[in-house]
Amino acid sequence: MRAITIPEPGGPDALVWAEVPDPEPGPGEVVVHVRASAVNRADLLQRQGHYPPPPGAPAYPGLECSGVIGAIGADVTGWAVGQEVCALLAGGGYAERVAVPAGQLLPVPDGVGLVDAAALPEVACTVWSNVVRLAGLAKGETLLVHGGGSGIGTFAVQLGTALGATVVVTARSAKHERLRELGAAHAIDYREQDFVEEVRRVTDGRGADVILDIMGASYLARNVAALATGGRLVVIGMQGGRKAELDLGALLAKRASVAATALRSRPLAEKAAIVAGVREQVWPLVADGAVRPVVDRRLPMAEAADAHRLVESNDHVGKVLLTVD
Ligand SMILES: NC(=O)c1ccc[n+]([C@@H]2O[C@H](COP(=O)([O-])OP(=O)(O)OC[C@H]3O[C@@H](n4cnc5c(N)ncnc54)[C@H](OP(=O)(O)O)[C@@H]3O)[C@@H](O)[C@H]2O)c1
């Protein structure tokens, strides 16, 4: 089969579409014939040599895929050869075939095409596990989503809205109209406006109940300032650095909490539990159209370098997909 390999870490042209050995399904795994994968921010870091795959994961990038089950390993029940699926991966999605632990498979939701289903697993699992399972977002609360135009952000806007929250986003203003269409009640241009002031203004001074943050250090103090009493800040990205000072007094006065999580390195059983929760709670929202895949562009897998350039530019809204014919 062919896969996107990284012979030497570097810029987008470090991605090379090359012949590699076929994967075999181990016990508890299936092999998926990939129809599409999606570019995640983490893939850019992996390409640069900063985010190696966890032990046991395929060497190729790609944290999610859609496709058709081609082979089934020992001890797998409930899945059949020929079934259309999408999957959360620890790596290897940028390939014609990938071995997947069966607990990370999801059916293609009703009403979603096989290619576009590749836009869902990573964002659905990340957003649901952090915003719903960990932070416990409730109906009527305010959710602040940083980077509303990202793959993660466009999904969080829709899920938060579908759950009855008021969603506020930060994003460049060129993306605001699209984010309002997806359900955002307020959009803040973080380059022109102070998001703490804006969040306070639109919540009558209360602040955000839940914040989904991708910036890390550069936003930590302002995120704590933007939290409501009892607020929950969940950091999932460090685009603004990893080390910052945390004012525990400010947190304590608000009885607020800060958490930081990563999905890729979790044990298989935890990933399977998240995937099961997504299937039960999120897939019905996708099937009834309340939450949709947001696809900026579909490019052939061999053009992965161009897809990375696009994601690096931040000019995309939602997901950039890589397809295999
Ligand atoms: N921990 C986990 O398990 C996990 C899982 C998945 C993703 N993530 C993280 O989630 C983040 C989003 O991932 P993705 O693949 O969806 O990213 P993406 O589509 O590449 O989007 C990145 C976004 O960052 C925004 N941005 C840049 N500077 C900003 C700032 N100062 N304030 C607000 N937004 C800013 C850009 O929007 P503008 O054009 O508006 O600037 C862009 O939309 C990444 O940091 C990724 O590492 C974490």
XYZ file of C-alpha atoms and ligand atoms in Angstrom:
373
model
C 0.000 0.000 0.000
C 0.981 3.665 -0.089
C 1.190 6.047 2.879
C 2.451 9.524 3.636
C 5.903 8.987 5.095
C 8.219 11.519 6.756
C 11.780 10.449 5.791
C 13.177 13.646 7.408
C 11.187 16.029 9.646
C 10.664 19.482 8.147
C 8.293 21.703 6.174
C 5.241 20.504 4.221
C 7.442 18.965 1.499
C 8.779 16.524 4.110
C 5.558 14.559 3.454
C 6.252 11.827 0.880
C 3.576 9.513 -0.616
C 5.467 6.220 -0.789
C 5.072 2.441 -0.958
C 5.093 0.842 2.534
C 4.191 -2.603 3.987
C 0.495 -3.429 4.402
C -0.805 -3.478 8.008
C -2.119 -6.737 9.476
C -5.006 -6.706 11.972
C -3.720 -7.750 15.421
C -6.048 -9.248 18.061
C -8.893 -6.829 18.734
C -8.173 -4.838 15.576
C -9.634 -4.384 12.111
C -7.938 -3.097 8.961
C -9.765 -0.184 7.345
C -9.335 0.597 3.633
C -9.090 4.367 3.941
C -11.413 6.589 1.884
C -10.376 9.820 3.621
C -8.352 11.184 6.514
C -8.237 14.717 7.932
C -5.451 17.129 8.813
C -5.163 17.932 12.506
C -2.902 20.588 14.027
C -0.930 17.811 15.729
C 0.037 16.404 12.296
C 1.977 19.604 11.584
C 3.971 19.078 14.783
C 4.565 15.404 13.934
C 5.831 16.429 10.475
C 8.281 18.831 12.155
C 9.543 16.046 14.433
C 7.979 17.495 17.615
C 5.126 15.027 18.247
C 6.203 11.397 17.761
C 3.470 8.750 17.608
C 2.862 6.935 20.918
C 4.413 3.443 21.291
C 2.676 0.865 19.094
C 1.011 3.455 16.832
C 1.664 3.500 13.067
C 4.581 5.755 12.038
C 2.510 7.719 9.503
C 0.468 10.797 10.470
C -3.329 10.840 10.584
C -5.451 10.826 13.754
C -8.748 9.853 12.092
C -10.108 8.258 8.962
C -13.169 6.968 7.186
C -13.331 3.906 4.972
C -14.448 0.324 4.592
C -13.472 -2.604 6.825
C -11.193 -4.892 4.779
C -10.058 -7.472 7.371
C -10.924 -8.423 10.929
C -8.500 -9.725 13.581
C -9.110 -12.223 16.374
C -11.514 -11.343 19.205
C -13.420 -8.657 17.285
C -17.193 -8.803 17.463
C -19.890 -6.465 16.160
C -18.076 -5.395 12.974
C -18.047 -6.986 9.504
C -15.882 -6.879 6.378
C -17.378 -4.409 3.897
C -18.928 -2.160 6.570
C -18.455 1.602 6.176
C -16.886 3.158 9.276
C -14.938 6.089 10.602
C -12.316 5.816 13.307
C -10.252 7.607 15.932
C -6.564 6.750 15.401
C -3.292 7.140 17.302
C -1.702 7.606 13.848
C -1.595 6.106 10.373
C -4.647 7.719 8.773
C -2.600 9.212 5.907
C -2.452 5.824 4.176
C -4.417 3.474 1.951
C -4.951 1.075 4.867
C -4.712 1.311 8.630
C -5.086 -1.145 11.532
C -7.535 0.190 14.128
C -8.448 -1.096 17.617
C -12.113 -2.082 17.295
C -13.046 0.122 20.264
C -12.112 3.177 18.199
C -14.498 2.431 15.318
C -17.712 4.346 14.785
C -20.430 3.746 12.213
C -20.773 6.471 9.567
C -23.583 8.635 10.983
C -26.856 8.706 9.045
C -26.891 11.502 6.492
C -23.092 11.896 6.287
C -21.108 10.787 3.214
C -18.205 8.349 3.608
C -15.541 10.969 2.744
C -16.906 13.671 5.055
C -17.216 11.177 7.930
C -13.408 11.470 8.227
C -13.933 15.017 9.548
C -15.697 13.794 12.689
C -13.934 11.280 14.984
C -11.067 13.411 16.381
C -13.103 16.567 16.931
C -16.157 14.720 18.249
C -14.088 12.709 20.752
C -11.979 15.696 21.836
C -14.838 18.163 22.201
C -17.327 15.771 23.804
C -14.791 14.315 26.286
C -13.648 17.779 27.402
C -16.713 19.992 27.167
C -19.391 17.482 28.163
C -17.773 14.629 30.096
C -15.069 16.596 31.925
C -16.445 20.155 32.170
C -20.115 19.102 32.367
C -21.485 21.871 30.130
C -25.184 22.276 30.967
C -28.128 23.775 29.122
C -28.321 27.544 29.649
C -24.596 27.914 30.413
C -22.125 29.997 28.406
C -19.342 28.210 26.514
C -16.346 30.217 25.277
C -14.540 28.487 22.391
C -11.134 29.849 21.430
C -10.200 29.353 17.780
C -13.844 28.998 16.756
C -12.882 28.528 13.099
C -10.623 25.522 13.742
C -11.687 21.927 13.189
C -12.165 21.640 16.946
C -13.864 25.037 17.196
C -16.455 24.515 14.463
C -17.490 21.257 16.109
C -17.572 22.785 19.623
C -19.786 25.647 18.417
C -22.312 23.210 17.005
C -22.242 20.773 19.927
C -22.517 23.543 22.517
C -25.437 25.103 20.643
C -27.167 21.735 20.228
C -26.877 21.164 23.987
C -28.599 24.472 24.710
C -25.562 26.543 25.714
C -24.841 30.087 24.557
C -21.630 29.844 22.561
C -19.089 32.670 22.305
C -16.080 32.298 20.005
C -12.765 33.991 19.372
C -11.654 34.035 15.733
C -10.419 36.349 13.024
C -13.360 38.448 11.824
C -13.311 36.867 8.334
C -14.650 33.695 9.996
C -17.390 35.318 12.107
C -20.273 35.012 9.640
C -19.672 31.278 9.142
C -19.424 30.770 12.914
C -22.728 32.575 13.476
C -24.319 30.282 10.864
C -23.020 27.321 12.885
C -24.696 28.666 16.019
C -22.273 31.075 17.707
C -24.225 33.772 19.548
C -21.223 36.129 19.781
C -17.946 36.269 17.855
C -14.908 38.150 19.153
C -11.987 39.176 16.945
C -9.186 38.445 19.386
C -6.835 40.720 17.404
C -9.040 43.796 17.790
C -11.022 43.165 20.973
C -10.256 42.161 24.572
C -12.012 38.815 24.917
C -12.297 39.111 28.725
C -14.194 42.393 28.427
C -16.353 41.056 25.601
C -17.250 37.851 27.453
C -18.208 39.881 30.532
C -20.232 42.270 28.378
C -22.287 39.562 26.659
C -22.865 37.628 29.913
C -23.951 40.685 31.946
C -20.723 40.480 33.936
C -21.032 36.783 34.866
C -18.301 35.328 32.644
C -18.099 31.985 30.836
C -19.131 28.786 32.610
C -16.901 26.624 30.410
C -13.910 27.666 28.306
C -12.389 25.358 25.685
C -8.875 26.723 25.176
C -6.288 25.959 22.500
C -3.799 28.744 23.321
C -2.441 27.627 26.712
C 0.101 29.936 28.372
C -0.670 33.156 26.498
C -4.375 32.976 27.467
C -4.184 31.417 30.964
C -4.534 34.569 33.085
C -7.181 36.083 30.816
C -9.087 32.802 30.690
C -9.238 32.699 34.500
C -10.403 36.331 34.432
C -13.137 35.426 31.901
C -14.492 32.481 33.966
C -17.776 32.741 35.831
C -18.093 31.662 39.467
C -17.907 27.863 39.368
C -16.382 28.039 35.880
C -14.367 25.263 34.260
C -11.376 25.994 32.002
C -10.188 23.088 29.846
C -6.903 23.537 28.010
C -6.386 21.231 25.026
C -3.787 23.164 23.023
C -0.621 25.133 23.653
C -0.447 27.295 20.532
C 0.485 30.215 22.832
C 3.108 28.341 24.870
C 3.156 25.871 27.770
C 4.361 27.788 30.854
C 2.513 30.630 32.573
C 1.727 31.891 36.067
C -1.592 30.781 37.540
C -3.214 33.051 40.159
C -4.702 30.459 42.511
C -6.328 33.274 44.501
C -8.369 34.303 41.485
C -9.347 30.669 40.873
C -10.195 30.076 44.527
C -12.347 33.205 44.767
C -14.417 31.919 41.842
C -14.421 28.294 43.028
C -13.266 27.572 39.495
C -11.108 24.802 38.012
C -8.466 24.356 35.342
C -7.808 21.063 33.568
C -5.560 20.092 30.665
C -5.987 16.913 28.651
C -4.671 15.022 25.619
C -6.572 12.365 23.683
C -3.887 10.660 21.609
C -1.856 9.226 24.489
C -4.796 7.829 26.478
C -4.932 4.047 27.076
C -7.094 2.027 24.644
C -9.825 1.433 27.232
C -10.223 5.174 27.866
C -10.386 5.907 24.153
C -12.973 3.160 23.717
C -15.086 4.671 26.528
C -14.931 8.098 24.870
C -15.817 6.641 21.468
C -18.778 4.794 23.042
C -19.960 8.031 24.680
C -19.698 9.899 21.383
C -21.665 7.179 19.607
C -24.402 7.300 22.222
C -24.665 11.055 22.813
C -23.234 12.828 19.756
C -24.069 10.583 16.782
C -27.845 11.141 17.194
C -27.204 14.916 16.998
C -25.243 14.385 13.783
C -27.936 12.127 12.340
C -30.655 14.712 13.004
C -28.554 17.491 11.447
C -27.912 19.552 14.597
C -24.169 18.868 14.261
C -22.562 18.509 10.819
C -19.053 17.891 9.533
C -17.572 21.261 8.514
C -15.267 20.613 5.565
C -13.204 23.463 4.136
C -11.579 21.414 1.374
C -11.008 17.889 0.077
C -7.594 17.187 -1.503
C -6.068 13.933 -2.792
C -3.823 12.239 -0.216
C -0.794 12.683 -2.492
C -1.285 16.472 -2.060
C -0.904 16.310 1.737
C 1.850 18.962 1.565
C -0.638 21.511 0.133
C -3.166 20.549 2.801
C -0.563 21.221 5.499
C 0.300 24.589 3.943
C -3.385 25.520 4.036
C -3.810 24.512 7.693
C -0.592 26.314 8.629
C -1.978 29.514 7.050
C -5.061 29.292 9.328
C -7.159 30.422 6.345
C -9.373 27.329 6.549
C -12.648 27.015 8.464
C -13.316 23.528 9.829
C -11.504 20.512 8.465
C -9.210 19.873 5.513
C -9.677 16.309 4.218
C -7.269 14.029 2.346
C -8.948 11.506 0.063
C -7.921 8.130 -1.370
C -9.603 6.884 -4.577
N -5.576 17.842 23.631
C -6.201 17.158 22.683
O -6.600 16.018 22.878
C -6.427 17.793 21.339
C -7.097 17.097 20.327
C -7.318 17.756 19.104
C -6.873 19.066 18.925
N -6.198 19.681 19.929
C -5.713 21.072 19.784
O -6.809 21.880 19.447
C -6.366 22.967 18.647
C -7.209 23.035 17.402
O -6.906 21.910 16.580
P -7.376 21.873 15.065
O -6.687 20.723 14.405
O -8.854 21.957 15.034
O -6.729 23.264 14.588
P -6.799 24.107 13.276
O -7.990 23.749 12.448
O -5.453 24.049 12.652
O -7.032 25.595 13.820
C -6.143 26.340 14.589
C -6.862 27.647 14.924
O -6.117 28.452 15.822
C -6.716 29.740 15.719
N -5.914 30.744 16.416
C -4.635 31.088 16.200
N -4.251 32.037 17.094
C -5.328 32.284 17.876
C -5.560 33.156 18.993
N -4.588 33.952 19.482
N -6.783 33.148 19.573
C -7.747 32.339 19.123
N -7.587 31.487 18.072
C -6.389 31.465 17.468
C -6.843 29.951 14.213
O -7.935 30.789 13.954
P -7.875 32.301 13.415
O -7.698 32.247 11.933
O -9.193 32.839 13.838
O -6.684 32.909 14.096
C -7.188 28.515 13.730
O -8.570 28.397 13.472
C -4.871 22.748 18.383
O -4.138 23.511 19.286
C -4.707 21.264 18.664
O -3.402 20.934 19.037
C -5.976 19.076 21.119
